[in-house]
Every structure is written in structure tokens, then in C-alpha cells.
């Protein structure tokens, strides 16, 4: 198999590039403006530290900075933040400056001249799809896009995202069609998993008892690094951990919850939200129930999870554990996202939730990598 030289810009914590690295392809450069995300990448890829850069892509493009290498770039990938397009963003701002970052992605593509381009984004970016495809055409690429649902690829999560794929015009244009056909083939072959599969084997925790207690760890609320001696994986864990034996569980720590929320968590049945009758006597937002319908939501162990998002950095009341009176830990969220158990997230708990919620699920990137490997230059 020919090795792919690739660049990951707006890399975040590395969800999109993880499977390319795991399949021994060559990461030539990773760039992100978020320092915690870059520290996470460096922690997990210490041998590539010099190629992982904490920088604003606008400065990179404006100053014409580019990775100096004799290697040709096969693939440029990334997910430029476009929160203003998010359907989950209730304060959607048309002029949100983050909406323009995809233009800097295209400018970077013009500088780096890769064979292939992959862009991931929220569903709302479809309103700019024609513009993106036209701009890629202007710099010499045939392009198209598809909406991919994570649960179709064995990920226990309802997560729809747009993926643009572009092929340089001097290559076989048919590769565009073949790439998406390959993804369809993989989709039909994947086994379906549910939330209980992702949470399997993690020990029970209770919420932290002291608010803003960031410097201390307690057994009952979990540890950032915990050695395990009796790791017994299920089918889902074998897949996301690539059949590796796991000796440590990372980032499995519960956050603080007040007594009122703990009572709400205990009363709600699985799959119920803020409007459920069981909590109307204690629900603090019942006068505005339509607005705060999802203020509380208890996940259903026997279903696929709702979309893991960066909103978890504020609280996990919309992500209540199905059988324990607390919100999900970063590790549980990472498992739902299909990150392996030995992938360590650096930063505060809020920063970890943000990194995990913004990431492309690594298992989805695995099938994207396979789809790219199975086309002809």
C-alpha cells in the first residue's frame, strides 16, 4: 500500500487524522489555533512534535508560510470551525467571522497543491456548498460532497456531518465518484453499536462533591490516569482500540453537580428530557419548557447516543449517564466518539470536552482512509 503524505489543518485534537496515522500514513504537518488541542496532539504523537504547530491559519496563509519539504502532499484535510452554521447554535449569526474560515482552508490548498482535499463540517455548511465547490474548481479541483451519518459506520452516535472531497484536475476525475462509492460499500458492512457498548467496562463514578475543585482527585469521582488490571473488551472496544491491550484508562473523571441536579438525574428515566412528568416538581425551568426542553436529557443505554458536542464544556445535563446520577465523563464522551482508550486529552475538563465534541470520530476517519486507499491515482 502506498503511503499517503498528508496535512491536517484546523486539526483539533486529531480525530480526523488519527486513523491515517494508525494505518502508518505520514503526517507532514498539523495546525490548530487552540493550544490545548495542540498539546493533546503532541502528547499522543511525541515523535512528530516538530510537525505539530499552534498557530492561526490566517497568519499561516497571509505570511505565505508553508511546510518546507521535498515531499509532495497527497492529501490536505481538516474541519474549519463554522459554528455560525451549526443547527445547534440557537444564536446563529450570519456574519460570524468563523464562517469565513473555510476560505482560508481553500487558500491553504492553493499554496500546498495536494492531490486530494477533504473538508469536514456541520450540516449548515450546505448553504455554502456551491460556493466551496466553485472555489475548489477555480484552484484546479473537481469536488463534491456527501452527508455522512456516524451511526452508519459503527459509531454509537447520531452525528451527521458534511464531507467535501476534491480531486486535482490532472488526476482521474472518476476518483471522486469511486471515493464516495467506497464509503457506501463500507457503510453496508459495518456492525451497529449502541451507547451501552461504548460505556462497557468503565467503573462507576459519583459526581465530585466540591465545586471548582480542579487540583484534587478522588477515587469515587475518578482519575485522569488510572491503571487497570482486568481489562475485558467487548466487540466495540476491540474495534476502537485496534485490539490493543489497554493498561490505563484516561480522562475518566466526573464533574461537580449540585444536589438539585443529582435529584433530577435520579428521577429521570432513560430517554427522557426536561418536560418529563417525573421532574416537574423540581424542574427549575418549567415556565420556559419549550426553550429548555433539552436542558436535561438522560441517555438511553440501548439506543445510539445523541450528538456529542462541545456544549459539554459548559455542563453535561444534556448528557446524563443512563444508570449513574451524573453527566458523562470525558472518557465516556470520547468512547462514544470512537477514540481509543489510550488517547489522552490534555487540558482542563472543559477543554477536554470541547476537543472531544469538535472532533471527527476516529472510526469514521478509518473508513474515509480506506476509501481513499482504494482509489487509483
Tab-separated table of C-alpha atoms in Angstrom:
chain	number	residue	atom	x	y	z
A	1	UNK	CA	0.000	0.000	0.000
A	2	UNK	CA	1.360	3.391	-0.989
A	3	UNK	CA	1.885	5.735	1.953
A	4	UNK	CA	-0.114	8.955	1.935
A	5	UNK	CA	1.646	12.222	2.811
A	6	UNK	CA	-0.995	14.354	4.480
A	7	UNK	CA	-1.526	17.697	6.207
A	8	UNK	CA	-4.228	18.312	8.811
A	9	UNK	CA	-5.222	21.956	9.317
A	10	UNK	CA	-7.856	23.013	11.850
A	11	UNK	CA	-6.703	19.676	13.246
A	12	UNK	CA	-8.290	19.959	16.694
A	13	UNK	CA	-7.393	17.003	18.886
A	14	UNK	CA	-6.703	14.804	15.857
A	15	UNK	CA	-9.871	12.779	15.306
A	16	UNK	CA	-9.769	13.078	11.522
A	17	UNK	CA	-6.082	12.280	11.163
A	18	UNK	CA	-5.969	9.560	13.853
A	19	UNK	CA	-6.765	6.623	11.585
A	20	UNK	CA	-4.413	7.837	8.854
A	21	UNK	CA	-1.610	7.823	11.436
A	22	UNK	CA	-2.811	4.491	12.805
A	23	UNK	CA	-2.548	3.000	9.303
A	24	UNK	CA	1.047	4.248	9.055
A	25	UNK	CA	0.494	7.157	6.679
A	26	UNK	CA	2.765	10.192	7.006
A	27	UNK	CA	1.601	13.269	8.895
A	28	UNK	CA	3.668	16.115	7.467
A	29	UNK	CA	2.016	18.993	9.298
A	30	UNK	CA	-0.811	19.651	11.762
A	31	UNK	CA	-2.005	23.169	12.584
A	32	UNK	CA	-4.588	24.483	15.015
A	33	UNK	CA	-5.115	27.766	16.854
A	34	UNK	CA	-6.300	26.000	20.032
A	35	UNK	CA	-3.355	25.419	22.363
A	36	UNK	CA	-4.973	22.596	24.351
A	37	UNK	CA	-5.726	20.663	21.155
A	38	UNK	CA	-2.131	21.020	20.006
A	39	UNK	CA	-0.862	19.835	23.401
A	40	UNK	CA	-3.140	16.805	23.060
A	41	UNK	CA	-1.691	16.023	19.634
A	42	UNK	CA	1.879	16.384	20.897
A	43	UNK	CA	1.126	14.151	23.890
A	44	UNK	CA	-0.203	11.377	21.663
A	45	UNK	CA	2.384	11.815	18.877
A	46	UNK	CA	5.613	12.807	20.677
A	47	UNK	CA	7.820	11.750	17.752
A	48	UNK	CA	6.006	14.236	15.488
A	49	UNK	CA	6.133	17.196	17.858
A	50	UNK	CA	8.105	19.417	15.442
A	51	UNK	CA	5.378	18.982	12.821
A	52	UNK	CA	2.519	19.989	15.144
A	53	UNK	CA	2.051	23.754	15.226
A	54	UNK	CA	-0.091	26.048	17.379
A	55	UNK	CA	-0.888	28.906	15.001
A	56	UNK	CA	-3.697	30.915	13.453
A	57	UNK	CA	-4.299	29.669	9.897
A	58	UNK	CA	-4.922	33.260	8.799
A	59	UNK	CA	-1.329	34.136	9.733
A	60	UNK	CA	-0.039	30.990	8.063
A	61	UNK	CA	-1.737	31.876	4.775
A	62	UNK	CA	-1.152	35.634	4.939
A	63	UNK	CA	2.570	35.250	5.633
A	64	UNK	CA	2.852	32.583	2.933
A	65	UNK	CA	4.298	30.201	5.493
A	66	UNK	CA	4.300	26.607	4.333
A	67	UNK	CA	5.901	23.382	5.482
A	68	UNK	CA	9.268	23.182	3.695
A	69	UNK	CA	9.632	19.684	2.324
A	70	UNK	CA	10.629	17.903	-0.852
A	71	UNK	CA	7.718	15.532	-0.307
A	72	UNK	CA	4.638	16.129	-2.401
A	73	UNK	CA	1.409	16.355	-0.441
A	74	UNK	CA	-1.173	13.713	-1.314
A	75	UNK	CA	-3.940	14.913	0.969
A	76	UNK	CA	-4.965	18.124	2.706
A	77	UNK	CA	-7.658	17.569	5.323
A	78	UNK	CA	-9.377	19.474	8.083
A	79	UNK	CA	-12.538	20.837	9.624
A	80	UNK	CA	-12.546	24.661	9.609
A	81	UNK	CA	-14.734	25.866	12.515
A	82	UNK	CA	-18.062	27.179	11.263
A	83	UNK	CA	-20.125	27.412	14.449
A	84	UNK	CA	-22.258	30.109	12.875
A	85	UNK	CA	-23.628	27.453	10.506
A	86	UNK	CA	-24.412	24.951	13.260
A	87	UNK	CA	-28.043	23.910	13.541
A	88	UNK	CA	-27.424	23.561	17.290
A	89	UNK	CA	-26.439	27.203	17.506
A	90	UNK	CA	-29.596	28.961	18.698
A	91	UNK	CA	-27.920	32.332	18.221
A	92	UNK	CA	-26.887	31.742	14.629
A	93	UNK	CA	-25.004	34.823	13.483
A	94	UNK	CA	-24.801	35.189	9.704
A	95	UNK	CA	-21.754	37.443	9.927
A	96	UNK	CA	-19.920	35.242	12.429
A	97	UNK	CA	-16.240	35.579	11.358
A	98	UNK	CA	-15.732	31.844	11.897
A	99	UNK	CA	-17.991	31.283	8.888
A	100	UNK	CA	-15.217	32.568	6.640
A	101	UNK	CA	-12.505	30.162	7.796
A	102	UNK	CA	-13.276	27.680	5.032
A	103	UNK	CA	-11.950	30.326	2.608
A	104	UNK	CA	-8.568	30.173	4.363
A	105	UNK	CA	-8.663	26.395	4.023
A	106	UNK	CA	-9.017	26.841	0.257
A	107	UNK	CA	-6.229	29.431	0.212
A	108	UNK	CA	-4.001	26.929	2.024
A	109	UNK	CA	-4.936	24.303	-0.572
A	110	UNK	CA	-3.846	26.687	-3.321
A	111	UNK	CA	-0.442	27.013	-1.597
A	112	UNK	CA	0.106	23.324	-0.838
A	113	UNK	CA	-1.300	21.852	-4.098
A	114	UNK	CA	-2.337	18.435	-2.736
A	115	UNK	CA	-3.686	15.656	-4.955
A	116	UNK	CA	-6.787	15.348	-2.809
A	117	UNK	CA	-8.708	17.585	-0.411
A	118	UNK	CA	-11.061	16.549	2.401
A	119	UNK	CA	-13.153	19.094	4.304
A	120	UNK	CA	-15.444	18.192	7.227
A	121	UNK	CA	-18.123	20.471	8.603
A	122	UNK	CA	-21.541	20.846	10.215
A	123	UNK	CA	-24.744	20.306	8.257
A	124	UNK	CA	-25.371	24.044	7.986
A	125	UNK	CA	-22.338	24.428	5.701
A	126	UNK	CA	-24.518	23.028	2.890
A	127	UNK	CA	-25.718	26.610	2.387
A	128	UNK	CA	-22.164	27.376	1.221
A	129	UNK	CA	-21.628	24.111	-0.681
A	130	UNK	CA	-21.956	25.655	-4.147
A	131	UNK	CA	-19.517	28.414	-3.222
A	132	UNK	CA	-16.995	25.919	-1.818
A	133	UNK	CA	-17.202	23.659	-4.884
A	134	UNK	CA	-16.822	26.687	-7.200
A	135	UNK	CA	-13.790	27.946	-5.284
A	136	UNK	CA	-12.181	24.497	-5.423
A	137	UNK	CA	-12.876	24.432	-9.163
A	138	UNK	CA	-11.145	27.803	-9.538
A	139	UNK	CA	-7.935	26.464	-7.973
A	140	UNK	CA	-7.963	23.305	-10.086
A	141	UNK	CA	-10.091	20.646	-8.384
A	142	UNK	CA	-13.167	18.566	-9.154
A	143	UNK	CA	-15.229	18.455	-5.956
A	144	UNK	CA	-18.430	17.079	-4.472
A	145	UNK	CA	-19.877	16.458	-1.005
A	146	UNK	CA	-21.930	13.965	0.963
A	147	UNK	CA	-23.655	13.993	4.348
A	148	UNK	CA	-22.312	11.124	6.453
A	149	UNK	CA	-24.148	9.754	9.491
A	150	UNK	CA	-21.692	8.412	12.088
A	151	UNK	CA	-24.038	5.643	13.235
A	152	UNK	CA	-23.926	4.172	9.711
A	153	UNK	CA	-20.241	3.407	10.294
A	154	UNK	CA	-20.484	1.540	13.589
A	155	UNK	CA	-20.279	4.609	15.841
A	156	UNK	CA	-22.940	4.641	18.613
A	157	UNK	CA	-23.900	8.242	17.969
A	158	UNK	CA	-26.380	10.234	15.917
A	159	UNK	CA	-23.919	12.586	14.230
A	160	UNK	CA	-24.476	13.977	10.740
A	161	UNK	CA	-21.669	15.952	9.139
A	162	UNK	CA	-20.861	17.211	5.641
A	163	UNK	CA	-17.715	15.911	3.931
A	164	UNK	CA	-16.345	17.562	0.795
A	165	UNK	CA	-13.881	15.577	-1.302
A	166	UNK	CA	-11.854	17.102	-4.139
A	167	UNK	CA	-9.549	15.616	-6.766
A	168	UNK	CA	-6.892	17.573	-8.649
A	169	UNK	CA	-7.900	18.058	-12.282
A	170	UNK	CA	-4.763	16.411	-13.684
A	171	UNK	CA	-5.807	13.139	-11.982
A	172	UNK	CA	-8.603	10.724	-12.816
A	173	UNK	CA	-11.865	12.610	-12.255
A	174	UNK	CA	-13.607	9.277	-11.747
A	175	UNK	CA	-11.798	9.012	-8.383
A	176	UNK	CA	-14.341	11.457	-6.987
A	177	UNK	CA	-17.159	9.020	-7.680
A	178	UNK	CA	-15.115	5.986	-6.588
A	179	UNK	CA	-14.278	7.586	-3.204
A	180	UNK	CA	-17.935	8.079	-2.283
A	181	UNK	CA	-18.895	4.657	-3.695
A	182	UNK	CA	-16.260	3.082	-1.435
A	183	UNK	CA	-17.796	4.775	1.591
A	184	UNK	CA	-21.217	3.422	0.641
A	185	UNK	CA	-19.789	-0.099	0.431
A	186	UNK	CA	-18.195	0.171	3.883
A	187	UNK	CA	-21.426	1.545	5.339
A	188	UNK	CA	-23.321	-1.575	4.309
A	189	UNK	CA	-20.794	-3.868	6.001
A	190	UNK	CA	-20.439	-2.226	9.414
A	191	UNK	CA	-21.957	-3.627	12.604
A	192	UNK	CA	-24.276	-1.351	14.569
A	193	UNK	CA	-23.375	-0.494	18.161
A	194	UNK	CA	-25.258	1.288	20.944
A	195	UNK	CA	-24.441	3.514	23.918
A	196	UNK	CA	-24.098	0.526	26.286
A	197	UNK	CA	-21.321	-0.826	24.039
A	198	UNK	CA	-19.341	2.408	24.401
A	199	UNK	CA	-19.780	2.583	28.203
A	200	UNK	CA	-18.923	-1.086	28.729
A	201	UNK	CA	-16.415	-1.899	31.490
A	202	UNK	CA	-15.830	1.613	32.825
A	203	UNK	CA	-16.135	1.689	36.601
A	204	UNK	CA	-18.992	3.516	38.286
A	205	UNK	CA	-18.357	7.051	39.487
A	206	UNK	CA	-20.135	9.681	41.554
A	207	UNK	CA	-20.109	13.440	40.929
A	208	UNK	CA	-17.360	15.454	42.529
A	209	UNK	CA	-18.557	16.892	45.853
A	210	UNK	CA	-16.656	20.174	45.836
A	211	UNK	CA	-17.343	22.832	43.205
A	212	UNK	CA	-14.327	24.229	41.303
A	213	UNK	CA	-12.034	21.645	42.922
A	214	UNK	CA	-9.680	21.251	39.955
A	215	UNK	CA	-6.493	20.287	41.771
A	216	UNK	CA	-7.615	17.182	43.650
A	217	UNK	CA	-8.756	13.746	42.543
A	218	UNK	CA	-10.856	11.248	44.491
A	219	UNK	CA	-11.470	7.565	43.913
A	220	UNK	CA	-15.254	7.940	43.888
A	221	UNK	CA	-15.189	10.644	41.175
A	222	UNK	CA	-12.368	9.172	39.074
A	223	UNK	CA	-8.806	9.831	37.986
A	224	UNK	CA	-7.257	11.416	34.915
A	225	UNK	CA	-4.918	8.413	34.687
A	226	UNK	CA	-5.965	5.106	36.228
A	227	UNK	CA	-4.200	1.769	35.886
A	228	UNK	CA	-6.463	-1.204	35.198
A	229	UNK	CA	-5.605	-4.864	35.661
A	230	UNK	CA	-8.760	-6.578	34.428
A	231	UNK	CA	-9.446	-5.015	31.041
A	232	UNK	CA	-12.082	-7.120	29.264
A	233	UNK	CA	-13.139	-5.533	25.962
A	234	UNK	CA	-16.366	-6.096	24.071
A	235	UNK	CA	-16.634	-6.089	20.261
A	236	UNK	CA	-16.867	-2.281	20.022
A	237	UNK	CA	-13.836	-1.686	22.251
A	238	UNK	CA	-11.777	-4.181	20.275
A	239	UNK	CA	-12.507	-2.133	17.168
A	240	UNK	CA	-11.745	1.335	18.544
A	241	UNK	CA	-8.642	0.094	20.406
A	242	UNK	CA	-7.383	-1.849	17.371
A	243	UNK	CA	-7.268	-4.999	19.530
A	244	UNK	CA	-4.593	-3.459	21.774
A	245	UNK	CA	-4.418	-4.450	25.423
A	246	UNK	CA	-5.334	-1.402	27.483
A	247	UNK	CA	-3.408	-0.882	30.732
A	248	UNK	CA	-4.619	2.620	31.639
A	249	UNK	CA	-7.941	4.434	31.351
A	250	UNK	CA	-7.507	8.170	30.752
A	251	UNK	CA	-9.785	11.148	31.471
A	252	UNK	CA	-12.478	9.123	33.273
A	253	UNK	CA	-13.363	11.801	35.827
A	254	UNK	CA	-16.797	13.052	36.861
A	255	UNK	CA	-17.511	16.753	37.252
A	256	UNK	CA	-19.303	18.504	40.125
A	257	UNK	CA	-23.114	18.515	40.236
A	258	UNK	CA	-25.332	20.312	42.734
A	259	UNK	CA	-27.900	18.427	44.841
A	260	UNK	CA	-30.877	19.590	42.772
A	261	UNK	CA	-29.356	18.279	39.542
A	262	UNK	CA	-28.410	14.964	41.178
A	263	UNK	CA	-32.057	14.507	42.235
A	264	UNK	CA	-33.213	15.326	38.687
A	265	UNK	CA	-30.687	12.843	37.277
A	266	UNK	CA	-32.004	10.124	39.593
A	267	UNK	CA	-35.683	10.749	38.801
A	268	UNK	CA	-35.483	10.934	35.026
A	269	UNK	CA	-35.969	7.637	33.160
A	270	UNK	CA	-33.670	6.821	30.258
A	271	UNK	CA	-34.537	8.718	27.072
A	272	UNK	CA	-36.477	11.457	28.933
A	273	UNK	CA	-35.933	15.213	28.767
A	274	UNK	CA	-36.830	18.291	30.834
A	275	UNK	CA	-40.555	18.009	30.089
A	276	UNK	CA	-40.924	14.590	31.715
A	277	UNK	CA	-43.524	14.403	34.490
A	278	UNK	CA	-41.071	12.801	36.936
A	279	UNK	CA	-39.206	16.077	37.494
A	280	UNK	CA	-41.927	18.725	37.170
A	281	UNK	CA	-41.935	19.279	40.940
A	282	UNK	CA	-38.254	20.198	40.893
A	283	UNK	CA	-37.646	21.398	37.327
A	284	UNK	CA	-36.238	24.965	37.591
A	285	UNK	CA	-37.160	25.996	34.033
A	286	UNK	CA	-40.737	24.674	33.677
A	287	UNK	CA	-42.136	28.118	32.812
A	288	UNK	CA	-39.949	28.098	29.718
A	289	UNK	CA	-40.115	24.371	28.978
A	290	UNK	CA	-40.127	24.800	25.191
A	291	UNK	CA	-36.873	26.724	25.289
A	292	UNK	CA	-35.252	24.441	27.868
A	293	UNK	CA	-36.691	21.126	26.672
A	294	UNK	CA	-33.182	19.688	26.344
A	295	UNK	CA	-31.768	21.359	29.445
A	296	UNK	CA	-31.805	17.875	30.963
A	297	UNK	CA	-31.649	14.659	28.977
A	298	UNK	CA	-30.898	11.153	30.219
A	299	UNK	CA	-29.255	8.992	27.590
A	300	UNK	CA	-30.709	5.594	26.709
A	301	UNK	CA	-28.197	2.745	27.048
A	302	UNK	CA	-29.993	0.658	24.408
A	303	UNK	CA	-30.001	3.390	21.751
A	304	UNK	CA	-27.365	5.318	19.887
A	305	UNK	CA	-26.282	8.465	21.710
A	306	UNK	CA	-27.326	11.978	20.814
A	307	UNK	CA	-24.577	14.013	19.137
A	308	UNK	CA	-21.541	14.631	21.321
A	309	UNK	CA	-20.819	18.362	21.032
A	310	UNK	CA	-18.531	20.951	22.568
A	311	UNK	CA	-21.520	22.199	24.628
A	312	UNK	CA	-20.424	19.615	27.185
A	313	UNK	CA	-17.734	22.076	28.272
A	314	UNK	CA	-20.499	24.109	29.998
A	315	UNK	CA	-22.301	21.210	31.674
A	316	UNK	CA	-23.346	17.638	30.955
A	317	UNK	CA	-27.003	17.978	31.949
A	318	UNK	CA	-27.974	17.102	28.383
A	319	UNK	CA	-25.742	14.030	28.590
A	320	UNK	CA	-26.842	12.269	31.770
A	321	UNK	CA	-25.396	8.809	32.255
A	322	UNK	CA	-28.135	6.191	31.712
A	323	UNK	CA	-27.565	4.334	35.010
A	324	UNK	CA	-25.491	6.670	37.217
A	325	UNK	CA	-26.558	10.023	38.702
A	326	UNK	CA	-24.046	12.213	36.881
A	327	UNK	CA	-23.115	13.526	33.463
A	328	UNK	CA	-20.784	11.688	31.120
A	329	UNK	CA	-17.051	11.849	31.787
A	330	UNK	CA	-14.647	12.969	29.037
A	331	UNK	CA	-13.611	9.322	28.565
A	332	UNK	CA	-17.209	8.212	28.095
A	333	UNK	CA	-17.763	11.001	25.564
A	334	UNK	CA	-14.510	10.024	23.834
A	335	UNK	CA	-15.625	6.393	23.604
A	336	UNK	CA	-18.926	7.458	22.037
A	337	UNK	CA	-16.819	9.417	19.566
A	338	UNK	CA	-14.771	6.184	18.993
A	339	UNK	CA	-11.457	7.498	20.352
A	340	UNK	CA	-9.275	4.663	21.699
A	341	UNK	CA	-8.903	4.333	25.464
A	342	UNK	CA	-5.190	5.153	25.336
A	343	UNK	CA	-5.749	8.537	23.644
A	344	UNK	CA	-5.038	11.165	26.306
A	345	UNK	CA	-6.716	14.584	26.249
A	346	UNK	CA	-4.682	17.459	27.683
A	347	UNK	CA	-6.252	20.443	29.427
A	348	UNK	CA	-8.973	21.342	31.872
A	349	UNK	CA	-12.118	19.211	31.897
A	350	UNK	CA	-13.905	21.902	29.872
A	351	UNK	CA	-11.099	21.954	27.306
A	352	UNK	CA	-11.217	18.151	27.047
A	353	UNK	CA	-14.978	18.144	26.458
A	354	UNK	CA	-14.545	20.816	23.787
A	355	UNK	CA	-11.809	18.885	21.986
A	356	UNK	CA	-13.834	15.669	22.052
A	357	UNK	CA	-17.075	17.311	20.936
A	358	UNK	CA	-15.447	19.103	17.996
A	359	UNK	CA	-13.596	16.032	16.715
A	360	UNK	CA	-14.338	13.784	13.764
A	361	UNK	CA	-14.916	10.268	15.142
A	362	UNK	CA	-11.698	8.276	14.504
A	363	UNK	CA	-13.695	5.231	13.409
A	364	UNK	CA	-15.305	7.342	10.682
A	365	UNK	CA	-11.857	8.599	9.644
A	366	UNK	CA	-10.806	4.933	9.425
A	367	UNK	CA	-13.373	4.288	6.688
A	368	UNK	CA	-12.505	7.574	4.979
A	369	UNK	CA	-8.860	6.460	4.950
A	370	UNK	CA	-9.804	3.070	3.477
A	371	UNK	CA	-11.962	4.758	0.829
A	372	UNK	CA	-9.001	6.914	-0.202
A	373	UNK	CA	-6.569	3.987	-0.212
A	374	UNK	CA	-8.860	2.152	-2.617
A	375	UNK	CA	-8.822	4.682	-5.445
A	376	UNK	CA	-6.301	4.874	-8.283
A	377	UNK	CA	-4.095	7.915	-8.839
